[in-house]
mmCIF file of C-alpha atoms in Angstrom:
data_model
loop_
_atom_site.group_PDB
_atom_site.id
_atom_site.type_symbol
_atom_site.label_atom_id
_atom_site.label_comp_id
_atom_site.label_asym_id
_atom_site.label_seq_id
_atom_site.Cartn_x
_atom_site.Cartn_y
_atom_site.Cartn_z
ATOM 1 C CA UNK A 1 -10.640 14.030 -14.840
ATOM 2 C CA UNK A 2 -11.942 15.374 -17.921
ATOM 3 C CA UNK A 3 -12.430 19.169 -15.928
ATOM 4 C CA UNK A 4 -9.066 19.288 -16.539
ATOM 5 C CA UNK A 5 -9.988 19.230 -20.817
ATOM 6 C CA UNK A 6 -13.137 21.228 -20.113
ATOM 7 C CA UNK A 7 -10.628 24.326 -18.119
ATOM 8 C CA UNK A 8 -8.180 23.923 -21.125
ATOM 9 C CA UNK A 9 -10.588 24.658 -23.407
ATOM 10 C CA UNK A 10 -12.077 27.482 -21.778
ATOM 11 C CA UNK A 11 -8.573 28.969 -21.531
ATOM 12 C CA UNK A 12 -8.372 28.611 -25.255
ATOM 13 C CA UNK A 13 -11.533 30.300 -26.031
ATOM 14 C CA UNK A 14 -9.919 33.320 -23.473
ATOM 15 C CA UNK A 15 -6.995 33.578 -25.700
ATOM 16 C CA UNK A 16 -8.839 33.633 -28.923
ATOM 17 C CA UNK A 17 -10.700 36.473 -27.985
ATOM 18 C CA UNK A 18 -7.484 38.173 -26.552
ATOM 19 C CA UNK A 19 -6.250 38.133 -29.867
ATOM 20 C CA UNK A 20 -9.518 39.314 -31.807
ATOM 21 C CA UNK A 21 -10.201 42.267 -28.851
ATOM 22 C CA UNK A 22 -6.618 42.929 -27.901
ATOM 23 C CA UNK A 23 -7.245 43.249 -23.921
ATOM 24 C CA UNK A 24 -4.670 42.649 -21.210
ATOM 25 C CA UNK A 25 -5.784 40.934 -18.543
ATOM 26 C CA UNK A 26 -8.785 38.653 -17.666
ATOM 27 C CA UNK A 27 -10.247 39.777 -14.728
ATOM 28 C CA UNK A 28 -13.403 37.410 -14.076
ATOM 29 C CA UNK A 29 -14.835 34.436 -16.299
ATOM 30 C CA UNK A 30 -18.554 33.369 -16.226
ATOM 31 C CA UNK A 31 -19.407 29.983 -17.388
ATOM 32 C CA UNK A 32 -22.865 28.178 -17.063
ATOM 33 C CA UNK A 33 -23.173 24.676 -16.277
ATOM 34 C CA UNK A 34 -26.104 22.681 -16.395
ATOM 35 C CA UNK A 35 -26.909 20.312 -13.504
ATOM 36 C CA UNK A 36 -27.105 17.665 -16.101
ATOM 37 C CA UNK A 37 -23.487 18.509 -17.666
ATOM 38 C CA UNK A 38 -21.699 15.393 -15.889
ATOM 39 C CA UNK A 39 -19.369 18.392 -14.525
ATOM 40 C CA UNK A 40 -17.893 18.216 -11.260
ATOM 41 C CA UNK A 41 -17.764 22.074 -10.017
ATOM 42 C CA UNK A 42 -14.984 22.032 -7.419
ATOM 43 C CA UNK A 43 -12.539 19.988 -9.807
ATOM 44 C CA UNK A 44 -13.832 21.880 -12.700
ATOM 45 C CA UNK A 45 -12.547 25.549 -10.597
ATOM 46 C CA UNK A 46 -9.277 23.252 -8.918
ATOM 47 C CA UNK A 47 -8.491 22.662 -12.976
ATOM 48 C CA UNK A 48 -9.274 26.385 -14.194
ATOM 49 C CA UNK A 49 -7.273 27.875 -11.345
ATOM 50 C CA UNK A 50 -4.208 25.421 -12.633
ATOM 51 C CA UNK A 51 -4.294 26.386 -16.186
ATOM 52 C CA UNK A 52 -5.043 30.064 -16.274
ATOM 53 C CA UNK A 53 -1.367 30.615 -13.979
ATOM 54 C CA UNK A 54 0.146 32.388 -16.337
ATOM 55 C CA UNK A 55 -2.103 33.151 -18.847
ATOM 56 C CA UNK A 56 -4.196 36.593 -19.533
ATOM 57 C CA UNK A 57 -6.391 34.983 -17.152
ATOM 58 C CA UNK A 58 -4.118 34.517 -14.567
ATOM 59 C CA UNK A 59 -5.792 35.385 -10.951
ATOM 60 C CA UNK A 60 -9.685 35.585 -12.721
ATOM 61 C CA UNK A 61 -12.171 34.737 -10.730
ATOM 62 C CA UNK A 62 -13.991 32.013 -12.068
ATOM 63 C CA UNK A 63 -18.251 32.700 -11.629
ATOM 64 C CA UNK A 64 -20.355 29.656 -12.058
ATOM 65 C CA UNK A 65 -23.973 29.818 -13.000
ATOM 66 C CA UNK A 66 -25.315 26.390 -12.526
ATOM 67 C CA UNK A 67 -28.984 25.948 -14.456
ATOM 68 C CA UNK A 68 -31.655 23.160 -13.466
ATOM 69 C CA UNK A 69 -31.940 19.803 -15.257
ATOM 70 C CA UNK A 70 -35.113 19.333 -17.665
ATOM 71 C CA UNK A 71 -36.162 16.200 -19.042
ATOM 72 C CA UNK A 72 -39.787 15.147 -20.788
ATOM 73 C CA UNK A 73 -41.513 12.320 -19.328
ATOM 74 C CA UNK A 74 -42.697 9.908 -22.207
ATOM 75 C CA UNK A 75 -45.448 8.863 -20.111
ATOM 76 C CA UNK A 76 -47.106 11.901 -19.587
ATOM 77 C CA UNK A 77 -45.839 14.266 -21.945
ATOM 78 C CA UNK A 78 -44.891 17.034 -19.706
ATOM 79 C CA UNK A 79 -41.597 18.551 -19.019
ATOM 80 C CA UNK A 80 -40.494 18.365 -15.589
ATOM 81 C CA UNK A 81 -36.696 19.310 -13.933
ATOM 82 C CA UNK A 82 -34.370 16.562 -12.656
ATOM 83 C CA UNK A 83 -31.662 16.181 -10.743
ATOM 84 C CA UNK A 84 -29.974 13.295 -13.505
ATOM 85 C CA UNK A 85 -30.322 11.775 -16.842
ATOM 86 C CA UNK A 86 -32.005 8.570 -14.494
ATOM 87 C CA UNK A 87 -34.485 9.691 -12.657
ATOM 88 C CA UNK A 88 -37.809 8.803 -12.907
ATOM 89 C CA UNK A 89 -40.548 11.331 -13.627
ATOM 90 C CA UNK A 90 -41.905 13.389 -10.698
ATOM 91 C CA UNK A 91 -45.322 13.340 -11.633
ATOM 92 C CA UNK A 92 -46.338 10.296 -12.812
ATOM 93 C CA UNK A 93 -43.172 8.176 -11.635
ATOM 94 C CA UNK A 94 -42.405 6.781 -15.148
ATOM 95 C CA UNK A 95 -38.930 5.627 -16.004
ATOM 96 C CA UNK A 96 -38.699 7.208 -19.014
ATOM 97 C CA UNK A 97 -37.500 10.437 -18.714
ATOM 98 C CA UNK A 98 -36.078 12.261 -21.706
ATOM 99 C CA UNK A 99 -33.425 15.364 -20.996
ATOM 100 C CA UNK A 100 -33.896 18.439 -22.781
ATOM 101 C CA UNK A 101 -32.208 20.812 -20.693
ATOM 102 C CA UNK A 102 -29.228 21.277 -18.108
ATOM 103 C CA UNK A 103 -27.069 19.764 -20.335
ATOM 104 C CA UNK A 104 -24.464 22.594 -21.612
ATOM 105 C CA UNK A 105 -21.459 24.337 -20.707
ATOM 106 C CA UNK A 106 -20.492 27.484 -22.086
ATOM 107 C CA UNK A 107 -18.461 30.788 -21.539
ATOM 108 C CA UNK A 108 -21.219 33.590 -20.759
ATOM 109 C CA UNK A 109 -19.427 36.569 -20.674
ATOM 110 C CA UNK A 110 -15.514 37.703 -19.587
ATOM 111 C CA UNK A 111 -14.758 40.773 -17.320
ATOM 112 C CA UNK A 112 -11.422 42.209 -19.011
ATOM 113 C CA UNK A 113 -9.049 45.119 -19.018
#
């Protein structure tokens, strides 16, 4: 389950900016996660709720922001949303979809005190 890696990581990126901004506690954490991440949401919160016991972030609530999937069709040039890296373009129904988009996960913003 690589959520587990993803949560871990997010925890360090908490505690490195503990240590540059010298706050207490972590009281929310919002992430985005495109649709096209490979992410599974409820592990990915089951994971972040394991490693933050303890931590700054201990008891955070954990805010997801999940953005669209984008891809550009090679067939007919235009850029169109999709649900996964293999689906076929919803226009003209060519296989040969391109992502562009929905494809990140990052820390947007922490709620501290």
């Amino acid at each position: 389950m690589h959520e587990l890696s993803l949560a871990e990581g997010i925890l360090q990126l908490i505690e490195t900016a503990q240590a540059q901004d010298c706050f207490e506690q972590v009281t929310r954490v919002r992430i985005e996660v495109g649709r096209l991440a490979g992410v599974e949401i409820d592990a990915l919160r089951f994971a972040f709720d394991a490693v933050i016991a303890h931590s700054c972030a201990d008891g955070a609530q954990l805010e997801i922001v999940e953005t669209p999937g984008r891809g550009r069709c090679q067939g007919c040039g235009r850029e169109v949303a999709i649900e996964s890296h293999h689906e076929p373009c919803p226009l003209c129904g060519t296989p040969r979809v391109e992502a562009i988009g929905g494809m990140q996960l990052r820390v947007i913003d922490l709620e501290v005190c």
